[in-house]
């Protein structure tokens, strides 16, 4: 299920990320990669606010659609 | 001896740097404030604490006797990993690999331990003595979590010191640890299986996770809705977000320009530099029996010109104070989130709003702030459009024209910023259509926790910026003023000119004056003022002050004053817009050059800004005159020709770009 389909408050394990290698690496360094838990905190102004590790990040819809949760 | 500061974005490197060197480098509460490395000497107090003053450096060469005892501190842009994602992250890696600092001071955000330690373990492998500053202790405490410092130090094999750079806490111990680390040599090397091999990153991540699990006690569920999240729901609300942002910016400007700042500037302009200083100077020089020529140079040239600019100091101080508070709060990252979906439509990123807000203080740091935008197209467009937002140097022009032509009006300022916003939107749409454009952007923005902005910090930033403004006024602007004064008092034969019209400046300005005709503006004085504005925008006001100084400084600001003889209110407004949207000062063009990275793009950017400023000015003059006075402004025919030419040029460029896109598509299909 892509992140865009989950509800606010949902915590899931990342199954796959479809993005360029550069973006994958960047997300990885934030702690967002296959097998890691992320939480969708809320959807604000068309952006997805996610909780990864101890950080909060806003990602756009396109990016959120590329993150597949198990 | 060299100490390098490295760590994740927004972990507090520059705050720590400022604290241990006594500098006032630019800081803000969003990731990516520092985009270039900064260097300074370690404060003496900390040098003694670290015991570094006695250290003899290895390989003492000749002639570096003085530098031997210097401890240089280097602040690097933040990075999440040794492998760079954005160009400013590469600065960090390249510096560490090429310059081999003696000690690495790794600033770790204690409230985001896992992400930070990933980078720490990579840094440890470089074989350079490393000390961890476990920063943001206050945020950690507030979250209820705690970290076992000794255990963490053992696990990493390097000293770990708790700090709070904002309050300058823990810095003594930190520097002591740095001194000891420098003497002891390389720190431990992280030992985990699979180093250097396939899937190294995954294994490193697991290794770091293990360390964090052992040494971090969690009291709070990290996914719980925090106060920050609640605030975000309001400020980044799809409906409230944009109006709220408008309200915040309006409050900042109203307070700076019409409120406290404007009140103080009025007094300084009208009373201090209008009466007190010139009178005193005249009296002083008169008493000394100085040559009247010299007296005129100093009083009518230097004091009138520089005074006209310095008068705006209070206004600029208040503006920078407010901007510093805003930047410190954590709100900027949220504005980027709110703006992203709008800005994407015009070919920009949500992050483009940060350069623009910073640029409303000064375009130079504004343009530099574009570096955090990953997408090349969005970055270039932001670099070209950021100078459209009126910077503090353009404020004097706005305030002057508003006072002369629209006394007591409250709509000029919002109108100017509204037009600037419109120029950004239309400019973005146009840029997207006249240059090759790829839709490949992604938006990822870290949302730092909000904090109560520090008044002390804002005050220091304000003093720092104010100092810069005064230095600029007393150097570049003073020199320009003296030159302008000289050029307007002397003719080409280097004899005092009979009247201004026969002066050198009249000649130079006269050459450029025809270009202003489509704006409905005639007269070499206006052209001369606009020309000096390219050196520094404050010069526009300063030059007017000198040229019309014969009538006294007060008359320049007076409603319906001397300027009103040369403009109608509408052409005055058009001339103002022309000055705001044509290319910025030389220093900002230099910054654009650095960010765009190619002469070709710089040339395109400057031509685009010239065309935009000229086009907007002409449009305002002619359409405005027609609306307000019921007839075209003077110079309607050349105006029509220029506008027609610009429109045709835009159409050709759009067409060419479309053809190129179609061709590319065809090539792809085959």
Coordinates of N, CA and C in Angstrom, one line a residue, chain A residues 11 22-23 26-31 33-34 36 39 41-42 44-45 47 49 51 53-60 62-63, chain B residues 80 85 111-112 115 118 201-202 205 209 218 222-225 229 232-233 236 337 340-341 344 441-447:
Chain A
X11 N 1.2 3.7 11.4 CA 2.6 3.3 11.4 C 2.8 2.1 10.6
X22 N 19.8 8.6 -6.0 CA 20.2 9.7 -5.2 C 19.2 10.0 -4.1
X23 N 17.9 10.0 -4.5 CA 16.9 10.2 -3.5 C 16.7 9.1 -2.5
X26 N 19.4 9.5 0.0 CA 19.1 10.6 0.9 C 18.0 10.2 1.9
X27 N 17.0 9.5 1.5 CA 15.9 9.1 2.4 C 16.6 8.1 3.4
X28 N 17.5 7.3 2.9 CA 18.1 6.3 3.7 C 18.9 7.0 4.9
X29 N 19.6 8.1 4.5 CA 20.4 8.7 5.5 C 19.5 9.4 6.6
X30 N 18.2 9.6 6.2 CA 17.3 10.2 7.2 C 16.7 9.0 8.1
X31 N 16.9 7.8 7.6 CA 16.3 6.7 8.3 C 15.1 6.1 7.7
X33 N 14.0 3.8 4.9 CA 14.4 2.9 3.9 C 13.7 1.5 4.2
X34 N 13.9 0.6 3.3 CA 13.3 -0.7 3.4 C 13.5 -1.3 4.8
X36 N 12.3 -0.2 7.6 CA 12.3 0.8 8.7 C 10.8 1.2 8.9
X39 N 5.9 6.7 10.4 CA 4.5 7.0 10.8 C 4.0 8.2 10.0
X41 N 2.1 11.2 10.2 CA 1.6 12.1 11.3 C 0.3 12.8 10.9
X42 N 0.4 13.4 9.7 CA -0.8 14.2 9.2 C -0.5 14.5 7.7
X44 N -0.8 17.8 5.5 CA -1.0 19.3 5.6 C -0.7 20.0 4.3
X45 N -1.6 20.8 3.8 CA -1.4 21.6 2.6 C -0.9 20.7 1.5
X47 N 0.9 18.1 1.6 CA 2.2 17.4 1.9 C 1.9 16.4 3.0
X49 N 3.2 14.6 6.3 CA 4.1 14.8 7.4 C 4.4 13.4 7.9
X51 N 6.9 10.8 10.4 CA 7.8 10.7 11.5 C 8.7 9.5 11.2
X53 N 12.3 7.9 12.6 CA 13.2 8.0 13.8 C 12.7 9.0 14.7
X54 N 13.5 10.0 15.1 CA 13.0 11.1 16.0 C 12.7 12.3 15.2
X55 N 12.7 12.3 13.9 CA 12.5 13.5 13.1 C 11.2 13.6 12.5
X56 N 10.8 14.8 12.1 CA 9.6 15.0 11.4 C 10.0 15.6 10.0
X57 N 9.4 15.0 9.0 CA 9.7 15.5 7.6 C 8.4 15.8 6.9
X58 N 8.4 16.8 6.0 CA 7.3 17.0 5.1 C 7.8 16.5 3.7
X59 N 7.0 15.6 3.1 CA 7.3 15.2 1.7 C 6.1 15.5 0.8
X60 N 6.3 15.7 -0.4 CA 5.2 16.0 -1.3 C 4.5 14.7 -1.7
X62 N 4.0 13.3 -4.5 CA 4.7 12.4 -5.5 C 5.7 11.5 -4.7
X63 N 6.4 12.1 -3.8 CA 7.4 11.3 -3.0 C 6.6 10.3 -2.1
Chain B
X80 N 24.0 14.9 6.1 CA 23.4 13.7 6.8 C 24.4 12.5 6.6
X85 N 24.2 14.7 -1.0 CA 22.9 14.8 -1.7 C 22.8 16.1 -2.4
X111 N 18.3 15.2 20.2 CA 16.9 14.9 20.1 C 16.7 14.0 18.8
X112 N 17.8 13.8 18.1 CA 17.6 12.9 16.9 C 18.9 12.1 16.8
X115 N 19.8 9.3 13.6 CA 20.2 9.9 12.4 C 21.6 10.5 12.5
X118 N 24.7 8.0 12.6 CA 25.0 7.4 11.3 C 26.2 8.2 10.7
X201 N 25.9 0.2 4.1 CA 25.1 1.2 4.8 C 24.0 0.6 5.7
X202 N 23.5 -0.5 5.2 CA 22.4 -1.2 6.0 C 23.0 -1.7 7.3
X205 N 23.7 1.0 9.6 CA 22.4 1.5 10.2 C 22.0 0.6 11.4
X209 N 21.7 1.6 15.3 CA 20.5 1.3 16.0 C 20.7 0.6 17.3
X218 N 14.0 6.0 26.3 CA 12.8 6.7 25.8 C 11.7 6.7 26.8
X222 N 7.7 8.3 20.1 CA 8.2 9.3 19.2 C 7.1 9.7 18.2
X223 N 6.1 8.9 18.0 CA 5.1 9.2 17.0 C 3.9 9.9 17.6
X224 N 4.0 10.2 19.0 CA 2.9 10.9 19.6 C 2.8 12.3 19.0
X225 N 1.6 12.8 19.0 CA 1.3 14.2 18.5 C 1.9 15.2 19.5
X229 N 3.4 19.5 16.4 CA 2.5 19.0 15.4 C 1.2 19.8 15.5
X232 N 1.6 23.0 13.8 CA 1.7 22.8 12.4 C 0.3 22.7 11.8
X233 N -0.6 22.1 12.5 CA -2.0 21.9 11.9 C -2.6 23.2 11.6
X236 N 0.1 25.3 8.9 CA 0.2 24.7 7.6 C -1.1 24.2 7.1
X337 N 6.5 24.4 3.4 CA 5.5 23.3 3.2 C 4.2 23.9 2.7
X340 N 4.7 25.0 -1.1 CA 5.2 24.0 -2.1 C 4.2 23.8 -3.2
X341 N 2.9 23.6 -2.8 CA 2.0 23.2 -3.9 C 1.7 24.4 -4.8
X344 N 5.1 25.0 -6.9 CA 5.4 24.0 -7.9 C 4.7 24.3 -9.3
X441 N 11.1 17.3 -9.9 CA 11.4 17.8 -8.5 C 10.8 16.9 -7.5
X442 N 11.4 16.8 -6.3 CA 10.8 16.2 -5.2 C 11.0 17.1 -4.0
X443 N 10.1 17.1 -3.1 CA 10.1 18.0 -2.0 C 10.3 17.2 -0.7
X444 N 11.4 17.4 0.0 CA 11.6 16.8 1.3 C 12.1 17.9 2.2
X445 N 11.4 18.2 3.3 CA 11.8 19.2 4.2 C 11.7 18.8 5.6
X446 N 12.8 18.9 6.3 CA 12.7 18.6 7.7 C 12.0 19.7 8.5
X447 N 11.1 19.2 9.4 CA 10.4 20.2 10.2 C 11.0 20.3 11.6

